[in-house]
CSV table of C-alpha atoms in Angstrom, one decimal:
chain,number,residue,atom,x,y,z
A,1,UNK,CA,-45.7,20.5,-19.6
A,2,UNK,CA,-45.3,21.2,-16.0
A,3,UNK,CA,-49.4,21.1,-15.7
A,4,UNK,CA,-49.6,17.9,-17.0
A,5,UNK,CA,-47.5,15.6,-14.5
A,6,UNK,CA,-50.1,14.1,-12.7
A,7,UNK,CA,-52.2,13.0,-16.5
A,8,UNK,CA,-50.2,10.3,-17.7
A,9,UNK,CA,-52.3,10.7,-21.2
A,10,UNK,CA,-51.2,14.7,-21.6
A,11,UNK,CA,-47.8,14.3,-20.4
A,12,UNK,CA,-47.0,11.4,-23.3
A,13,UNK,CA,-48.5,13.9,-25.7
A,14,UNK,CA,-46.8,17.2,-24.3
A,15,UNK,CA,-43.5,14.8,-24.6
A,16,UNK,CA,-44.1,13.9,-28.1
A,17,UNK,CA,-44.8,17.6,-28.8
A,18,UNK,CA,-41.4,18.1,-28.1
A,19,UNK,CA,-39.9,15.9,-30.8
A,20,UNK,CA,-35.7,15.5,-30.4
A,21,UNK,CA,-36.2,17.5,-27.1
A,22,UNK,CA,-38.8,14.9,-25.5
A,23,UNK,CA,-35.8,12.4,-23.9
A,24,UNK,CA,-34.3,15.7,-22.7
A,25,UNK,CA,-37.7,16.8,-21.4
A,26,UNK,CA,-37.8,13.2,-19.2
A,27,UNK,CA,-34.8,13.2,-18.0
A,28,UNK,CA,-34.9,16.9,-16.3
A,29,UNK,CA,-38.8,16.2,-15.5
A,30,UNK,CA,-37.5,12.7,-13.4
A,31,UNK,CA,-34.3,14.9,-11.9
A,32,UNK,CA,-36.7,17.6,-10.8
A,33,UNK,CA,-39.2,15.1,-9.3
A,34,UNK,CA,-36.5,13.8,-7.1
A,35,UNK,CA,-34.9,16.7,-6.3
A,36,UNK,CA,-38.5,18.2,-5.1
A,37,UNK,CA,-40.1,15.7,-2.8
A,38,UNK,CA,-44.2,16.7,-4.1
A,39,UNK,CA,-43.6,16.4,-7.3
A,40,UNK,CA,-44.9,12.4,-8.4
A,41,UNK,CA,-42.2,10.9,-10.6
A,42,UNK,CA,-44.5,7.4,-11.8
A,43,UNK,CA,-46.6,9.4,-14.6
A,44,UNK,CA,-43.4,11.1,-15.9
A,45,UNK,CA,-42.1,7.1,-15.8
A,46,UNK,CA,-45.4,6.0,-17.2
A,47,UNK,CA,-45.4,8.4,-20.0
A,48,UNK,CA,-41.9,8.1,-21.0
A,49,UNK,CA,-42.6,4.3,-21.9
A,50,UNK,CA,-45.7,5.0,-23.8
A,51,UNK,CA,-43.6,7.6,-25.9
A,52,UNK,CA,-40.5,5.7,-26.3
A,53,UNK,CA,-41.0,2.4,-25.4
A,54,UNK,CA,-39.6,0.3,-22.8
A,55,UNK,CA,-35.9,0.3,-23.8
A,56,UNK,CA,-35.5,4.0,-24.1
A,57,UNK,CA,-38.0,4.7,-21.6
A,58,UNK,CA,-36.0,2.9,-19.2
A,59,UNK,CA,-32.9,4.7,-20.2
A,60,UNK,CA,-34.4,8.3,-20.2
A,61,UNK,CA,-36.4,7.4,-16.4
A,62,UNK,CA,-33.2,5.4,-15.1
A,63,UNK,CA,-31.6,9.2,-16.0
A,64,UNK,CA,-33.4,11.5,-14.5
A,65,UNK,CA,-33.7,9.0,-11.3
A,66,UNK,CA,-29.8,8.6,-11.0
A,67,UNK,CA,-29.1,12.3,-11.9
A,68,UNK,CA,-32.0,13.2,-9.3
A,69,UNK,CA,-30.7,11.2,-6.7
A,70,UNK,CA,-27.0,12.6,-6.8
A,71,UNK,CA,-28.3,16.3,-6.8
A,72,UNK,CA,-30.5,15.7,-3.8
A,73,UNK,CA,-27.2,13.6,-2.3
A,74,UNK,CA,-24.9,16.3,-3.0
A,75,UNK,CA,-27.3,19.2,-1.5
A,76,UNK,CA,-27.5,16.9,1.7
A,77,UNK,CA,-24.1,16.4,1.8
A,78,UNK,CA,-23.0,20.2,1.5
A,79,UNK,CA,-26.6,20.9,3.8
A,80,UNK,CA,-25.4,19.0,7.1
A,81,UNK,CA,-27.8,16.8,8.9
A,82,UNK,CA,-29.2,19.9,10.6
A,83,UNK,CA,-30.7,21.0,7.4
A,84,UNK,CA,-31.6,17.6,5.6
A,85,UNK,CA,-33.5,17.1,9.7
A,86,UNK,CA,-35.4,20.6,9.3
A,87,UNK,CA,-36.2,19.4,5.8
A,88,UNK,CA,-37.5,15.9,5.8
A,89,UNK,CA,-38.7,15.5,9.2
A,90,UNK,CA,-37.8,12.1,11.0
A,91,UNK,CA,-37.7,10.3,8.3
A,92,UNK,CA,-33.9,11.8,8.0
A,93,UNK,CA,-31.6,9.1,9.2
A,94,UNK,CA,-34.1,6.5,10.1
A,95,UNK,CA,-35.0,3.1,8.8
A,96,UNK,CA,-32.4,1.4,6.5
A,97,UNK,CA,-29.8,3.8,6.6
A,98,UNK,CA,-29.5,4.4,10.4
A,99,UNK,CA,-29.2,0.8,10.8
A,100,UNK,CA,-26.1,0.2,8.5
A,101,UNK,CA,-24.0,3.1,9.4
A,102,UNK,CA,-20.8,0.4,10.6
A,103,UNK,CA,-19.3,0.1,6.9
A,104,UNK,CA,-19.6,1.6,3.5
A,105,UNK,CA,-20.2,-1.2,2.1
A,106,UNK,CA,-23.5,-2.3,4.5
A,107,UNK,CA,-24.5,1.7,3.5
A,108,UNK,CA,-24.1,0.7,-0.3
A,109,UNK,CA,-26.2,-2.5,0.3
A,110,UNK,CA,-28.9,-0.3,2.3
A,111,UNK,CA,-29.2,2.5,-0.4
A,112,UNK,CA,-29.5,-0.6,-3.5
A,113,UNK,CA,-32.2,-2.4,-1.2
A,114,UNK,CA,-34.3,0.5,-0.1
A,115,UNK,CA,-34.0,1.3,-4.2
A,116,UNK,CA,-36.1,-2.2,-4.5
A,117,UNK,CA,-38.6,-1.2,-2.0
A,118,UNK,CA,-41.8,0.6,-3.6
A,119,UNK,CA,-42.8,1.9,0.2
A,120,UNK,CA,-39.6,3.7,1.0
A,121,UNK,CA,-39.7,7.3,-0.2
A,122,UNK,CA,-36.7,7.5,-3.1
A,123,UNK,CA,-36.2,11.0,-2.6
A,124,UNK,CA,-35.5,10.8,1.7
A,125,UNK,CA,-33.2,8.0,1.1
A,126,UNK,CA,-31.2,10.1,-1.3
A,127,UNK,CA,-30.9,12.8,1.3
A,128,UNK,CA,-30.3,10.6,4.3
A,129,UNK,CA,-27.7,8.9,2.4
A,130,UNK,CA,-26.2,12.2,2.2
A,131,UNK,CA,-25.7,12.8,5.7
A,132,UNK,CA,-23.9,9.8,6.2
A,133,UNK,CA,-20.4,8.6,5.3
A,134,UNK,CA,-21.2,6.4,2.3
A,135,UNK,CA,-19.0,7.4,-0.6
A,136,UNK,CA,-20.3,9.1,-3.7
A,137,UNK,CA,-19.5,6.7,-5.7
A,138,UNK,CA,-21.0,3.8,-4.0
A,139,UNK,CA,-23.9,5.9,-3.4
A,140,UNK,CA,-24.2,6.4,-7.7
A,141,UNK,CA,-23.8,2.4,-8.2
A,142,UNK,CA,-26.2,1.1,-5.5
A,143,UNK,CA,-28.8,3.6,-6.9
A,144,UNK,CA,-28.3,2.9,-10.7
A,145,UNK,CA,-28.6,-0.7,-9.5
A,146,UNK,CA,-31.5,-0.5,-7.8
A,147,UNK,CA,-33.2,1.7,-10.0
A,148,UNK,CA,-33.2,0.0,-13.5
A,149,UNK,CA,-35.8,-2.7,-12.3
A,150,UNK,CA,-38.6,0.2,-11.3
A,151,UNK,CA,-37.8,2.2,-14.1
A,152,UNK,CA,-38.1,-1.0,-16.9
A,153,UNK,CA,-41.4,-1.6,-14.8
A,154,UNK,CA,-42.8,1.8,-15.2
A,155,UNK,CA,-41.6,2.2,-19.2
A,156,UNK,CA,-42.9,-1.4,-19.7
A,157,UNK,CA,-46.0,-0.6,-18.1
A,158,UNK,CA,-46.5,3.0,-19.7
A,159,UNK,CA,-45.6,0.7,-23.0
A,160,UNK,CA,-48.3,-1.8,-22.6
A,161,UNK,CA,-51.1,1.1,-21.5
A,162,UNK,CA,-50.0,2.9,-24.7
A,163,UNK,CA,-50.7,-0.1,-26.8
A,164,UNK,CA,-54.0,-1.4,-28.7
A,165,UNK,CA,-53.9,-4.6,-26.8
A,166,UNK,CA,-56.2,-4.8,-23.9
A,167,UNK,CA,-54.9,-8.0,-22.3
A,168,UNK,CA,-51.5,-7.4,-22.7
A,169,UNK,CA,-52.1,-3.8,-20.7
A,170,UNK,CA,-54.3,-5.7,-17.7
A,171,UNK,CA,-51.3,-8.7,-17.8
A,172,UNK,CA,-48.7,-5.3,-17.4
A,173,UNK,CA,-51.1,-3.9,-14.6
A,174,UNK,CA,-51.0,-7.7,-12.8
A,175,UNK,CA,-47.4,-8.1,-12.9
A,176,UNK,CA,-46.7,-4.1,-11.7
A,177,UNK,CA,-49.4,-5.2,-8.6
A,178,UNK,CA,-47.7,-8.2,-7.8
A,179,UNK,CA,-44.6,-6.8,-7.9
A,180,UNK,CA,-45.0,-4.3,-5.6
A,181,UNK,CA,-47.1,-6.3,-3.1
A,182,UNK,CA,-44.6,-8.9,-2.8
A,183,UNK,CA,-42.1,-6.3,-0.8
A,184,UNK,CA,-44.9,-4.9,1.1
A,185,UNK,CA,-45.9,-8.8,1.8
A,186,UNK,CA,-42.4,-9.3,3.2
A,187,UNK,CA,-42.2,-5.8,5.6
A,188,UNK,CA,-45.4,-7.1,6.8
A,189,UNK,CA,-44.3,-10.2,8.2
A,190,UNK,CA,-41.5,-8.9,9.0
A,191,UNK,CA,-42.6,-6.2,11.3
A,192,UNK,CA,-45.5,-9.3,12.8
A,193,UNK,CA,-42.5,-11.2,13.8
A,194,UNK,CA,-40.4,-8.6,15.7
A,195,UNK,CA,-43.9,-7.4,17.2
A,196,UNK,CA,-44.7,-11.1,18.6
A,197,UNK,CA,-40.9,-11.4,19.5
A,198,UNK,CA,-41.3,-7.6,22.0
């Protein structure tokens, strides 16, 4: 199974392979993808909607994502910033996160934005967060939040890939492109402006 999460194609199958153990399977696969920054979570997404469909799909990849994001939280959190700094380079504490460190609730905001955001690695922000003083909690609802759009994109898309229907697969690819390029769109001319502005 483990050999198979970059193939989108083997991965569906291994998971069906598994029968009542397959959601089981997802939902550890998309924990341990989080948890370990090299491991690719989108073809474990991808595959869960082609075997379950997009409303369990979601469920099982929303999951693993959430139950991911706290384990890598918590191991920041009981790491220190030293550790989480040696481990993730200077992406530790930087962008969003540093930014909004004033209040828990401009933390919250931060971790459900950057959950939006298809260029921010999931896993770093998950650590980061943990080094700061955003409440568990807060940190569990901004990232369920943030992470049921992606994860019904993914399952919808696995879903639509997995299905006969040619046009409704290249309508799922357009949307999943557009999607993300309106965000990157948006840092783009974001970052233009504060270049013309130094």
């Amino acid at each position: 199974l483990l050999g198979s999460l970059t193939d989108g194609a083997a991965l569906r199958a291994a998971i069906q392979d598994l029968g009542v153990l397959g959601p089981a399977a997802v939902v550890a696969l998309m924990t341990l993808a989080i948890v370990m920054s090299p491991i690719p979570s989108a073809p474990i997404a991808l595959a869960a909607g082609a075997a379950y469909g997009h409303l369990w799909g979601t469920v099982y990849v929303a999951a693993g994502a959430e139950l991911g994001a706290l384990i890598a939280f918590g191991i920041s959190r009981l790491a220190g910033y030293d550790a989480v700094q040696t481990w993730l380079g200077p992406r530790a504490g930087t962008g969003l996160l540093a930014r909004f460190m004033a209040s828990q609730n401009a933390l919250m905001g931060a971790v459900f934005i950057s959950r939006l955001l298809p260029f921010l690695s999931f896993d770093a922000v998950s650590y980061a967060a943990g080094v700061t003083p955003l409440a568990t909690w807060r940190f569990a609802v901004a990232t369920l939040l943030g992470v049921i759009p992606a994860s019904f994109l993914l399952a919808h898309f696995g879903g639509e890939l997995a299905s006969a229907n040619l046009q409704r697969a290249g309508l799922a690819v357009l949307t999943l492109g557009a999607i993300t390029a309106v965000p990157l769109a948006v840092k783009l001319v974001l970052d233009r402006r504060r270049a013309d502005r130094g």
